[in-house]
Amino acid sequence: MKEKLSPFQASILVYLIQSGVTIFTLPRLVAEAFGTNGWIGLIFVFLIVNINLVLIWLVYKISKGKSFFEIISIFPKWITLPVNLFIAVVWMLLGVFVMVKFSMILKVLFYQNASLFYFFSMGYILSYLLLKKDLYQIAKSTVVLFYFSIWTVFLLAFHLPEFSFIRLTPFIFKGDTDMAQGGLSIFTALLGYELSILFIHLIERKQLTSLIVGNSITSIVYLGVTFVSFGFFSFDQLLREMYPVVTLLGYISFPVLERVESFTFSIFGLKVLMTTVMYLWGTKELLHYQFKKIKSNYLLIGILIISFLVSFIPKVIKDVEQWLKYITYAATAIAFILPILLIIIVLFTRKMNRKPAND
């Protein structure tokens, strides 16, 4: 029997999966999407994610605690194969390009002479060491990582002396906004929670609360970073900043640490690593269900080799962002459509099981 995750472990796991590299550009994206005081728009995105989490919880509740694979086991493998392969490819590519984007930004900003090969190699070696473990062991690692990295949020306090409510302006959602496509881009910054559909049955209690708390932690961090950015930069300056959060960190200095942004950015790489690990974990779980004859370790090595090779396809950050744009759109569709389909399957199965008794 697999060990269960505590609600705290599940919440931290969701938070770390969601904490992607988008946070460094998030304030600018929010300004472009929602305009002045666009940080308010994050609250609506947070609520939409919670609605999706309720759908995932309903799958668990209506099925009476069945796992994703138990629900789809009513279908023959040749029917589930194309669906699971599609989801696995999307999740694998999303995990890969999150790491690729972070590595490219790290290289451009701080380590121009370093080769991406070393960044990718280090990332996939660490991923392999984590993915060899079961989910419970991975979750325990995330708790340690949470305590190791959460302090970086409090660096925002150093910007409070320069914060001005005048820069927020009295206007809400004014300017050249793009709420539809821009809002979707903001939503993708919170992706990662959808992986919970594979492990919600492994949470020992308070499943829905655990998921919502994890999403709440991420949303509070995003909201804090964005709010401070809107009060630190002017609105026009915020639109021009490529990586506003990196610029914010550049204004912090300690006597014993010359470049705070470099140190903090490197620590954040561990959170990016966890996002990649969990997406590759989801990929492994889906493929292992379809190809049970292949040993799990061989399957994992195959996934990592393919991921490593795919990492070198995009040559510049612009190409990575283009890949991520369409991959995250596909992941968003999966996040909403998959639980709805599973609810329909569960209800249909229940109806079919009751039919003989009625006859």
Coordinates of C-alpha atoms in Angstrom, one line a residue:
M1 CA 0.0 0.0 0.0
K2 CA 1.3 3.4 -1.0
E3 CA 2.0 5.9 1.8
K4 CA -0.5 8.7 2.0
L5 CA 0.4 12.4 1.8
S6 CA -0.5 14.6 4.7
P7 CA -2.6 17.7 3.8
F8 CA 0.5 19.9 4.5
Q9 CA 2.7 17.9 2.2
A10 CA 0.0 18.0 -0.5
S11 CA -0.4 21.8 -0.2
I12 CA 3.4 22.4 -0.4
L13 CA 3.6 20.0 -3.4
V14 CA 1.0 21.9 -5.3
Y15 CA 2.6 25.2 -4.4
L16 CA 6.0 24.1 -5.7
I17 CA 4.6 22.6 -8.9
Q18 CA 2.9 25.9 -9.6
S19 CA 5.9 28.1 -8.8
G20 CA 7.3 28.4 -12.3
V21 CA 9.7 30.7 -14.1
T22 CA 6.9 33.0 -15.1
I23 CA 7.0 34.8 -11.8
F24 CA 10.0 36.9 -13.1
T25 CA 7.9 38.3 -15.9
L26 CA 4.5 38.1 -14.2
P27 CA 4.1 41.8 -13.2
R28 CA 4.7 42.9 -16.8
L29 CA 2.3 40.3 -18.1
V30 CA -0.3 41.4 -15.6
A31 CA 0.2 45.0 -16.7
E32 CA -0.2 44.1 -20.4
A33 CA -3.2 41.9 -19.8
F34 CA -5.2 43.9 -17.2
G35 CA -3.8 47.4 -17.4
T36 CA -3.5 49.8 -14.4
N37 CA -4.0 48.0 -11.0
G38 CA -3.9 44.8 -12.9
W39 CA -2.8 43.0 -9.8
I40 CA -6.5 42.8 -8.9
G41 CA -7.1 40.6 -11.9
L42 CA -4.9 37.9 -10.2
I43 CA -7.7 37.4 -7.7
F44 CA -10.1 36.4 -10.4
V45 CA -7.6 34.0 -11.9
F46 CA -7.1 32.4 -8.5
L47 CA -10.8 31.8 -8.2
I48 CA -11.0 30.2 -11.7
V49 CA -8.2 27.8 -10.6
N50 CA -10.2 26.9 -7.5
I51 CA -13.2 26.1 -9.6
N52 CA -11.0 23.7 -11.6
L53 CA -9.7 22.2 -8.3
V54 CA -13.3 21.6 -7.3
L55 CA -13.9 19.7 -10.5
I56 CA -10.8 17.5 -9.8
W57 CA -12.1 16.9 -6.2
L58 CA -15.5 16.0 -7.6
V59 CA -13.9 13.2 -9.6
Y60 CA -12.4 11.8 -6.4
K61 CA -15.6 12.3 -4.4
I62 CA -18.1 10.9 -7.0
S63 CA -15.8 7.9 -7.7
K64 CA -15.6 7.2 -4.0
G65 CA -11.8 7.6 -3.8
K66 CA -10.8 5.8 -7.0
S67 CA -7.6 6.8 -8.7
F68 CA -7.4 8.2 -12.2
F69 CA -6.2 4.8 -13.6
E70 CA -8.9 2.9 -11.8
I71 CA -11.5 5.1 -13.4
I72 CA -10.2 4.7 -16.9
S73 CA -9.6 0.9 -16.5
I74 CA -13.1 0.2 -17.9
F75 CA -11.7 1.0 -21.3
P76 CA -9.3 -1.2 -23.2
K77 CA -5.7 0.0 -23.5
W78 CA -6.0 0.7 -27.2
I79 CA -8.7 3.4 -26.5
T80 CA -6.8 5.1 -23.6
L81 CA -3.5 4.9 -25.5
P82 CA -3.9 8.0 -27.7
V83 CA -5.4 10.1 -24.9
N84 CA -2.7 9.2 -22.4
L85 CA 0.1 9.6 -25.0
F86 CA -1.2 13.1 -25.9
I87 CA -1.4 14.2 -22.2
A88 CA 2.1 12.6 -21.5
V89 CA 3.7 14.5 -24.4
V90 CA 2.1 17.8 -23.4
W91 CA 3.2 17.4 -19.7
M92 CA 6.7 16.2 -20.7
L93 CA 7.2 19.2 -23.1
L94 CA 5.9 21.6 -20.5
G95 CA 8.2 20.3 -17.8
V96 CA 11.2 20.4 -20.3
F97 CA 10.7 23.9 -21.6
V98 CA 10.1 25.4 -18.1
M99 CA 13.6 24.2 -17.3
V100 CA 15.0 25.3 -20.7
K101 CA 13.6 28.8 -20.2
F102 CA 15.0 29.2 -16.7
S103 CA 18.4 27.9 -17.9
M104 CA 18.5 30.4 -20.8
I105 CA 17.5 33.3 -18.5
L106 CA 20.1 32.2 -16.0
K107 CA 22.8 32.1 -18.7
V108 CA 21.8 35.5 -20.3
L109 CA 21.6 37.4 -17.0
F110 CA 24.4 35.9 -14.8
Y111 CA 26.5 33.2 -16.6
Q112 CA 27.1 34.3 -20.2
N113 CA 30.1 32.0 -20.6
A114 CA 28.5 28.9 -19.3
S115 CA 27.1 26.2 -21.6
L116 CA 23.5 25.3 -21.5
F117 CA 24.6 21.7 -21.7
Y118 CA 25.9 21.9 -18.1
F119 CA 22.6 23.4 -16.9
F120 CA 20.5 20.8 -18.7
S121 CA 22.8 17.9 -17.5
M122 CA 22.6 19.0 -13.9
G123 CA 18.8 19.4 -14.1
Y124 CA 18.2 16.0 -15.5
I125 CA 20.6 14.2 -13.2
L126 CA 18.8 15.8 -10.2
S127 CA 15.4 14.9 -11.8
Y128 CA 16.5 11.3 -12.2
L129 CA 17.5 11.1 -8.5
L130 CA 14.1 12.4 -7.4
L131 CA 12.0 10.4 -9.9
K132 CA 13.6 7.1 -8.8
K133 CA 11.6 7.7 -5.5
D134 CA 7.9 7.3 -5.0
L135 CA 5.6 10.3 -4.7
Y136 CA 5.7 10.2 -0.9
Q137 CA 9.5 10.6 -0.9
I138 CA 9.3 13.4 -3.5
A139 CA 6.7 15.2 -1.3
K140 CA 9.0 15.0 1.7
S141 CA 11.8 16.6 -0.4
T142 CA 9.4 19.4 -1.3
V143 CA 8.8 20.3 2.3
V144 CA 12.5 20.7 2.9
L145 CA 12.7 22.8 -0.3
F146 CA 9.8 24.9 0.8
Y147 CA 11.5 25.9 4.1
F148 CA 14.7 26.5 2.2
S149 CA 13.2 28.9 -0.4
I150 CA 10.1 30.5 1.2
W151 CA 12.2 33.2 2.9
T152 CA 12.9 34.8 -0.5
V153 CA 9.3 36.1 -0.4
F154 CA 10.1 38.4 2.5
L155 CA 12.7 40.2 0.4
L156 CA 9.8 42.2 -0.9
A157 CA 9.9 44.1 2.4
F158 CA 13.1 45.8 1.3
H159 CA 11.1 47.7 -1.3
L160 CA 8.5 49.1 1.0
P161 CA 10.4 52.4 1.6
E162 CA 10.3 53.0 -2.2
F163 CA 6.7 51.9 -2.6
S164 CA 4.2 54.6 -3.5
F165 CA 0.5 54.3 -3.7
I166 CA 0.5 57.2 -6.2
R167 CA 2.1 54.9 -8.8
L168 CA -0.9 52.5 -8.5
T169 CA -3.1 55.3 -9.8
P170 CA -6.9 55.5 -9.0
F171 CA -7.7 53.7 -12.3
I172 CA -8.6 50.0 -12.5
F173 CA -8.0 48.0 -15.7
K174 CA -7.3 51.0 -17.9
G175 CA -4.9 51.2 -20.7
D176 CA -4.1 49.1 -23.8
T177 CA -5.4 45.8 -22.2
D178 CA -5.8 42.3 -23.6
M179 CA -7.9 40.6 -21.0
A180 CA -8.8 37.5 -23.1
Q181 CA -5.4 36.3 -24.4
G182 CA -3.4 38.1 -21.7
G183 CA -5.6 36.6 -18.9
L184 CA -5.1 33.2 -20.4
S185 CA -1.3 33.8 -20.2
I186 CA -1.7 34.7 -16.5
F187 CA -3.7 31.6 -15.9
T188 CA -0.9 29.4 -17.3
A189 CA 1.4 30.9 -14.6
L190 CA -0.7 28.9 -12.1
L191 CA -0.6 25.6 -14.0
G192 CA 0.8 22.5 -12.2
Y193 CA -2.2 21.9 -10.0
E194 CA -3.8 19.7 -12.6
L195 CA -1.3 17.0 -11.8
S196 CA -3.2 16.5 -8.6
I197 CA -5.7 14.5 -10.6
L198 CA -3.1 11.7 -10.4
F199 CA -2.4 11.9 -6.7
I200 CA -5.6 13.3 -5.0
H201 CA -6.5 9.8 -3.9
L202 CA -3.1 9.6 -2.1
I203 CA -3.9 12.5 0.2
E204 CA -5.0 11.1 3.5
R205 CA -7.7 13.7 4.4
K206 CA -9.0 17.2 3.5
Q207 CA -8.2 16.6 -0.1
L208 CA -10.0 19.7 -1.5
T209 CA -8.7 22.0 1.3
S210 CA -5.1 20.8 0.7
L211 CA -5.3 21.6 -3.0
I212 CA -6.9 25.0 -2.4
V213 CA -4.3 25.9 0.3
G214 CA -1.5 25.1 -2.1
N215 CA -3.0 27.3 -4.8
S216 CA -3.6 30.0 -2.2
I217 CA 0.1 30.1 -1.2
T218 CA 1.1 30.5 -4.8
S219 CA -1.5 33.1 -5.5
I220 CA -0.6 35.1 -2.4
V221 CA 3.1 35.1 -3.4
Y222 CA 2.2 36.1 -7.0
L223 CA -0.2 38.8 -5.7
G224 CA 2.5 40.2 -3.3
V225 CA 5.2 40.3 -6.0
T226 CA 2.8 41.9 -8.5
F227 CA 1.4 44.5 -6.0
V228 CA 4.9 45.6 -4.9
S229 CA 5.9 45.9 -8.6
F230 CA 3.0 48.1 -9.4
G231 CA 3.9 50.4 -6.5
F232 CA 7.6 50.3 -7.1
F233 CA 7.7 51.0 -10.9
S234 CA 5.6 53.4 -12.8
F235 CA 3.0 51.7 -15.1
D236 CA 4.9 52.7 -18.3
Q237 CA 8.2 51.5 -16.8
L238 CA 6.6 48.2 -15.8
L239 CA 5.5 47.6 -19.4
R240 CA 9.1 48.1 -20.6
E241 CA 10.8 45.9 -18.0
M242 CA 11.5 42.4 -19.5
Y243 CA 12.1 40.8 -16.0
P244 CA 10.6 43.2 -13.4
V245 CA 11.2 40.8 -10.5
V246 CA 14.9 40.4 -11.3
T247 CA 15.1 44.3 -11.4
L248 CA 13.5 44.4 -8.0
L249 CA 16.0 42.0 -6.6
G250 CA 18.8 44.1 -8.1
Y251 CA 17.9 47.0 -5.8
I252 CA 18.6 44.8 -2.7
S253 CA 22.0 44.8 -1.2
F254 CA 23.6 43.1 1.8
P255 CA 27.1 43.7 3.2
V256 CA 28.0 40.0 2.9
L257 CA 26.2 39.4 -0.4
E258 CA 27.0 41.6 -3.4
R259 CA 24.5 40.3 -6.0
V260 CA 21.3 39.2 -4.2
E261 CA 19.4 38.7 -7.5
S262 CA 21.9 36.1 -8.7
F263 CA 21.8 34.2 -5.4
T264 CA 18.0 34.3 -5.2
F265 CA 17.6 33.3 -8.8
S266 CA 19.8 30.3 -8.3
I267 CA 17.7 29.2 -5.3
F268 CA 14.5 29.6 -7.4
G269 CA 16.0 27.1 -9.8
L270 CA 15.2 24.4 -7.2
K271 CA 11.5 25.3 -7.4
V272 CA 11.8 25.1 -11.2
L273 CA 13.4 21.7 -10.8
M274 CA 10.4 20.5 -8.8
T275 CA 8.0 21.7 -11.5
T276 CA 9.9 19.8 -14.1
V277 CA 10.2 16.7 -11.8
M278 CA 6.4 16.6 -11.2
Y279 CA 5.5 17.0 -14.9
L280 CA 7.9 14.2 -15.8
W281 CA 6.5 12.1 -12.9
G282 CA 3.0 12.6 -14.4
T283 CA 4.4 11.5 -17.8
K284 CA 6.0 8.4 -16.3
E285 CA 2.8 7.4 -14.5
L286 CA 0.7 7.7 -17.7
L287 CA 3.2 5.8 -19.8
H288 CA 3.7 3.1 -17.1
Y289 CA 0.0 2.5 -17.1
Q290 CA 0.0 2.0 -20.9
F291 CA 3.3 0.0 -21.1
K292 CA 3.4 -2.1 -17.9
K293 CA 5.7 -4.6 -19.4
I294 CA 8.5 -2.0 -19.5
K295 CA 10.4 -1.7 -16.3
S296 CA 9.7 1.6 -14.5
N297 CA 13.4 2.5 -14.4
Y298 CA 13.9 1.9 -18.1
L299 CA 10.8 4.0 -18.9
L300 CA 12.2 6.8 -16.7
I301 CA 15.6 6.7 -18.4
G302 CA 13.8 6.8 -21.8
I303 CA 11.7 9.8 -20.8
L304 CA 14.8 11.7 -19.5
I305 CA 16.8 11.0 -22.7
I306 CA 14.0 12.2 -24.9
S307 CA 13.6 15.3 -22.7
F308 CA 17.3 16.0 -22.8
L309 CA 17.4 15.9 -26.6
V310 CA 14.2 18.0 -26.9
S311 CA 15.8 20.7 -24.7
F312 CA 18.3 21.6 -27.5
I313 CA 15.6 22.2 -30.1
P314 CA 14.9 25.9 -29.3
K315 CA 18.0 28.1 -29.7
V316 CA 16.8 31.4 -28.2
I317 CA 14.4 32.4 -25.4
K318 CA 11.9 33.7 -28.0
D319 CA 11.6 30.2 -29.5
V320 CA 11.1 28.7 -26.0
E321 CA 8.3 31.2 -25.2
Q322 CA 6.6 30.4 -28.5
W323 CA 6.7 26.7 -27.7
L324 CA 5.5 27.3 -24.1
K325 CA 2.6 29.5 -25.4
Y326 CA 1.0 26.6 -27.3
I327 CA 2.0 23.9 -24.8
T328 CA 0.4 25.8 -21.9
Y329 CA -2.7 26.3 -24.0
A330 CA -2.9 22.6 -24.5
A331 CA -2.2 22.0 -20.8
T332 CA -5.0 24.4 -19.8
A333 CA -7.4 22.5 -22.0
I334 CA -6.4 19.3 -20.4
A335 CA -6.8 20.8 -16.9
F336 CA -10.5 21.6 -17.5
I337 CA -11.6 18.9 -20.0
L338 CA -10.0 15.9 -18.3
P339 CA -11.9 16.1 -14.9
I340 CA -15.2 16.8 -16.7
L341 CA -14.7 13.7 -18.9
L342 CA -13.8 11.6 -15.8
I343 CA -17.0 12.8 -14.0
I344 CA -19.0 11.7 -17.0
I345 CA -17.2 8.3 -17.1
V346 CA -17.8 7.7 -13.4
L347 CA -21.5 8.7 -13.6
F348 CA -22.0 6.5 -16.7
T349 CA -20.2 3.5 -15.1
R350 CA -22.4 3.9 -12.0
K351 CA -25.5 4.0 -14.1
M352 CA -24.5 0.9 -16.0
N353 CA -23.7 -1.0 -12.8
R354 CA -27.2 -0.2 -11.4
K355 CA -29.0 -1.2 -14.6
P356 CA -29.0 -5.0 -14.1
A357 CA -30.5 -4.5 -10.6
N358 CA -33.4 -2.5 -12.1
D359 CA -34.1 -5.1 -14.7

